[in-house]
Amino acid sequence: MLMAKVVGSVVSTQKDESLVGKKLMIIQPINSEQQDIRFQQVAADTVGAGIGDYVLLTSGSSARKLFSTSSDAVDYAIVGIIDTFDF
């Protein structure tokens, strides 16, 4: 899993059928010091995260398994909202 900060949302009226009804959020992966790593991505939200939330992500086939079929066009999924960091 990865940690990330939700930095925005995506509105897409034309998209693959597998994405219809999914809330899409722009996420910035972070390290344990809350510093940006990698580049921003779009993730399907499964937990109701909002802009500014720190979240847990899963990716690849693990993200696709959260939805109805493994052929859904999802690379990243938000699977948890982080309440606190304890390092």
Coordinates of N, CA and C in Angstrom, one line a residue:
M1 N 0.8 -1.2 0.0 CA 0.0 0.0 0.0 C 0.9 1.2 0.0
L2 N 0.3 2.3 -0.4 CA 0.9 3.6 -0.4 C 0.1 4.6 0.4
M3 N 0.8 5.7 0.9 CA 0.1 6.8 1.5 C 0.1 7.9 0.5
A4 N -1.0 8.7 0.5 CA -1.1 9.8 -0.4 C -2.0 10.9 0.2
K5 N -1.9 12.1 -0.4 CA -2.8 13.2 0.0 C -3.7 13.4 -1.2
V6 N -5.0 13.6 -0.9 CA -6.0 13.9 -1.9 C -5.9 15.4 -2.2
V7 N -5.6 15.7 -3.5 CA -5.3 17.1 -3.9 C -6.4 17.7 -4.8
G8 N -7.3 16.9 -5.3 CA -8.3 17.4 -6.2 C -9.3 16.3 -6.6
S9 N -10.2 16.6 -7.4 CA -11.2 15.6 -7.9 C -11.2 15.7 -9.5
V10 N -11.8 14.7 -10.1 CA -11.9 14.7 -11.5 C -13.3 14.5 -11.9
V11 N -13.8 15.3 -12.9 CA -15.1 15.2 -13.5 C -14.9 14.8 -14.9
S12 N -15.5 13.6 -15.3 CA -15.3 13.1 -16.6 C -16.7 12.6 -17.1
T13 N -17.2 13.3 -18.1 CA -18.5 12.9 -18.6 C -18.4 11.8 -19.7
Q14 N -17.3 11.7 -20.4 CA -17.0 10.7 -21.4 C -16.0 9.8 -20.8
K15 N -16.3 8.5 -20.5 CA -15.4 7.6 -19.9 C -15.8 6.2 -20.2
D16 N -14.9 5.2 -19.9 CA -15.2 3.8 -20.1 C -16.4 3.4 -19.1
E17 N -17.2 2.5 -19.6 CA -18.4 2.1 -18.8 C -18.0 1.6 -17.4
S18 N -16.8 1.0 -17.3 CA -16.4 0.5 -16.0 C -16.2 1.6 -14.9
L19 N -16.0 2.9 -15.4 CA -15.8 4.0 -14.5 C -17.1 4.8 -14.1
V20 N -18.2 4.4 -14.8 CA -19.4 5.2 -14.5 C -19.8 4.9 -13.1
G21 N -20.1 6.0 -12.3 CA -20.5 6.0 -10.9 C -19.4 5.9 -9.9
K22 N -18.1 5.9 -10.4 CA -17.0 5.9 -9.5 C -16.5 7.3 -9.2
K23 N -16.3 7.6 -8.0 CA -15.7 8.9 -7.6 C -14.2 8.9 -7.9
L24 N -13.7 9.8 -8.7 CA -12.3 9.9 -9.1 C -11.6 11.0 -8.4
M25 N -10.5 10.8 -7.8 CA -9.8 11.8 -7.0 C -8.3 11.9 -7.5
I26 N -7.8 13.1 -7.5 CA -6.4 13.3 -7.8 C -5.6 13.1 -6.5
I27 N -4.6 12.2 -6.5 CA -3.8 11.9 -5.3 C -2.3 12.2 -5.5
Q28 N -1.7 12.7 -4.5 CA -0.2 12.9 -4.5 C 0.4 11.9 -3.5
P29 N 1.1 10.9 -4.0 CA 1.8 9.9 -3.1 C 2.8 10.7 -2.2
I30 N 2.9 10.2 -1.0 CA 3.8 10.9 0.0 C 4.6 9.8 0.7
N31 N 5.7 10.3 1.3 CA 6.5 9.3 2.2 C 6.1 9.5 3.6
S32 N 6.8 8.9 4.5 CA 6.5 8.9 6.0 C 6.7 10.3 6.6
E33 N 7.4 11.2 5.9 CA 7.6 12.6 6.4 C 6.6 13.5 5.7
Q34 N 5.6 13.0 5.0 CA 4.6 13.7 4.3 C 5.1 14.5 3.2
Q35 N 6.3 14.1 2.6 CA 6.8 14.8 1.4 C 6.4 14.1 0.2
D36 N 6.1 14.9 -0.9 CA 5.7 14.3 -2.1 C 6.7 13.4 -2.7
I37 N 6.2 12.3 -3.2 CA 7.1 11.3 -4.0 C 6.3 11.0 -5.3
R38 N 7.0 10.6 -6.3 CA 6.4 10.3 -7.5 C 5.6 11.4 -8.1
F39 N 4.7 11.2 -8.9 CA 3.8 12.2 -9.5 C 2.4 11.9 -9.2
Q40 N 1.6 12.9 -9.4 CA 0.1 12.8 -9.1 C -0.5 11.7 -10.0
Q41 N -1.5 11.1 -9.5 CA -2.3 10.1 -10.1 C -3.8 10.3 -9.9
V42 N -4.6 9.6 -10.6 CA -6.0 9.5 -10.4 C -6.4 8.2 -9.8
A43 N -7.2 8.2 -8.7 CA -7.5 7.0 -8.0 C -9.1 7.0 -7.8
A44 N -9.6 5.8 -7.9 CA -11.0 5.6 -7.6 C -11.2 5.5 -6.1
D45 N -12.2 6.3 -5.6 CA -12.4 6.4 -4.1 C -13.4 5.4 -3.7
T46 N -13.1 4.5 -2.7 CA -14.0 3.6 -2.2 C -14.5 3.9 -0.8
V47 N -14.0 5.0 -0.2 CA -14.3 5.3 1.2 C -14.8 6.7 1.5
G48 N -15.0 7.5 0.5 CA -15.6 8.8 0.7 C -14.6 9.9 1.1
A49 N -13.3 9.7 0.6 CA -12.3 10.7 1.0 C -12.6 12.1 0.3
G50 N -12.0 13.1 1.0 CA -12.2 14.5 0.4 C -10.9 15.1 0.2
I51 N -10.9 16.2 -0.5 CA -9.7 17.0 -0.8 C -9.1 17.4 0.6
G52 N -7.7 17.2 0.7 CA -7.0 17.5 1.9 C -6.8 16.2 2.8
D53 N -7.6 15.2 2.6 CA -7.4 14.0 3.4 C -6.1 13.2 3.0
Y54 N -5.5 12.6 4.0 CA -4.4 11.7 3.8 C -5.1 10.3 3.7
V55 N -4.7 9.5 2.7 CA -5.4 8.2 2.4 C -4.4 7.1 2.2
L56 N -4.9 5.9 2.3 CA -4.2 4.7 1.9 C -4.6 4.2 0.6
L57 N -3.7 3.9 -0.3 CA -3.9 3.4 -1.6 C -3.5 2.0 -1.8
T58 N -4.2 1.3 -2.7 CA -3.8 0.1 -3.3 C -3.7 0.2 -4.8
S59 N -2.9 -0.6 -5.4 CA -2.8 -0.4 -6.9 C -2.8 -1.7 -7.6
G60 N -2.9 -1.6 -8.9 CA -2.9 -2.8 -9.8 C -4.1 -3.7 -9.6
S61 N -3.8 -5.0 -9.7 CA -4.9 -6.0 -9.6 C -5.6 -5.9 -8.2
S62 N -4.9 -5.5 -7.2 CA -5.6 -5.3 -5.9 C -6.6 -4.2 -5.9
A63 N -6.3 -3.2 -6.6 CA -7.3 -2.1 -6.8 C -8.5 -2.6 -7.6
R64 N -8.3 -3.3 -8.7 CA -9.3 -3.7 -9.6 C -10.3 -4.7 -8.9
K65 N -9.7 -5.5 -8.0 CA -10.5 -6.5 -7.3 C -11.6 -5.9 -6.4
L66 N -11.4 -4.6 -6.0 CA -12.4 -3.9 -5.2 C -13.7 -3.7 -5.9
F67 N -13.7 -3.8 -7.2 CA -14.9 -3.4 -8.0 C -15.5 -4.7 -8.6
S68 N -16.6 -4.5 -9.3 CA -17.4 -5.7 -9.8 C -16.6 -6.7 -10.6
T69 N -15.7 -6.2 -11.5 CA -15.0 -7.2 -12.3 C -13.5 -6.8 -12.3
S70 N -12.7 -7.8 -12.6 CA -11.2 -7.5 -12.6 C -10.8 -6.8 -13.8
S71 N -11.7 -6.5 -14.8 CA -11.4 -5.8 -16.0 C -11.7 -4.3 -15.9
D72 N -12.1 -3.9 -14.7 CA -12.4 -2.4 -14.6 C -11.1 -1.7 -14.8
A73 N -11.2 -0.5 -15.4 CA -10.1 0.3 -15.8 C -9.6 1.2 -14.6
V74 N -9.1 0.5 -13.6 CA -8.6 1.2 -12.4 C -7.2 0.7 -12.1
D75 N -6.3 1.7 -11.9 CA -4.9 1.4 -11.5 C -4.7 1.6 -10.0
Y76 N -5.4 2.7 -9.4 CA -5.2 3.0 -8.0 C -6.6 3.1 -7.4
A77 N -6.7 2.7 -6.1 CA -8.0 2.8 -5.4 C -7.7 3.3 -4.0
I78 N -8.5 4.3 -3.5 CA -8.3 4.7 -2.2 C -9.1 3.8 -1.3
V79 N -8.4 3.2 -0.3 CA -9.0 2.1 0.5 C -9.1 2.5 2.0
G80 N -8.6 3.6 2.4 CA -8.7 4.1 3.8 C -8.3 5.5 3.9
I81 N -8.9 6.1 5.0 CA -8.5 7.5 5.3 C -7.6 7.5 6.6
I82 N -6.5 8.1 6.5 CA -5.5 8.1 7.6 C -6.0 9.1 8.7
D83 N -6.1 8.7 9.9 CA -6.5 9.6 11.0 C -5.2 10.3 11.6
T84 N -4.2 9.5 11.9 CA -3.0 10.0 12.4 C -1.8 9.3 11.9
F85 N -0.6 10.0 11.9 CA 0.7 9.4 11.6 C 1.4 9.2 12.9
D86 N 2.0 8.1 13.2 CA 2.8 7.8 14.4 C 4.1 7.2 14.0
F87 N 5.2 8.1 14.0 CA 6.5 7.6 13.6 C 7.5 7.8 14.7

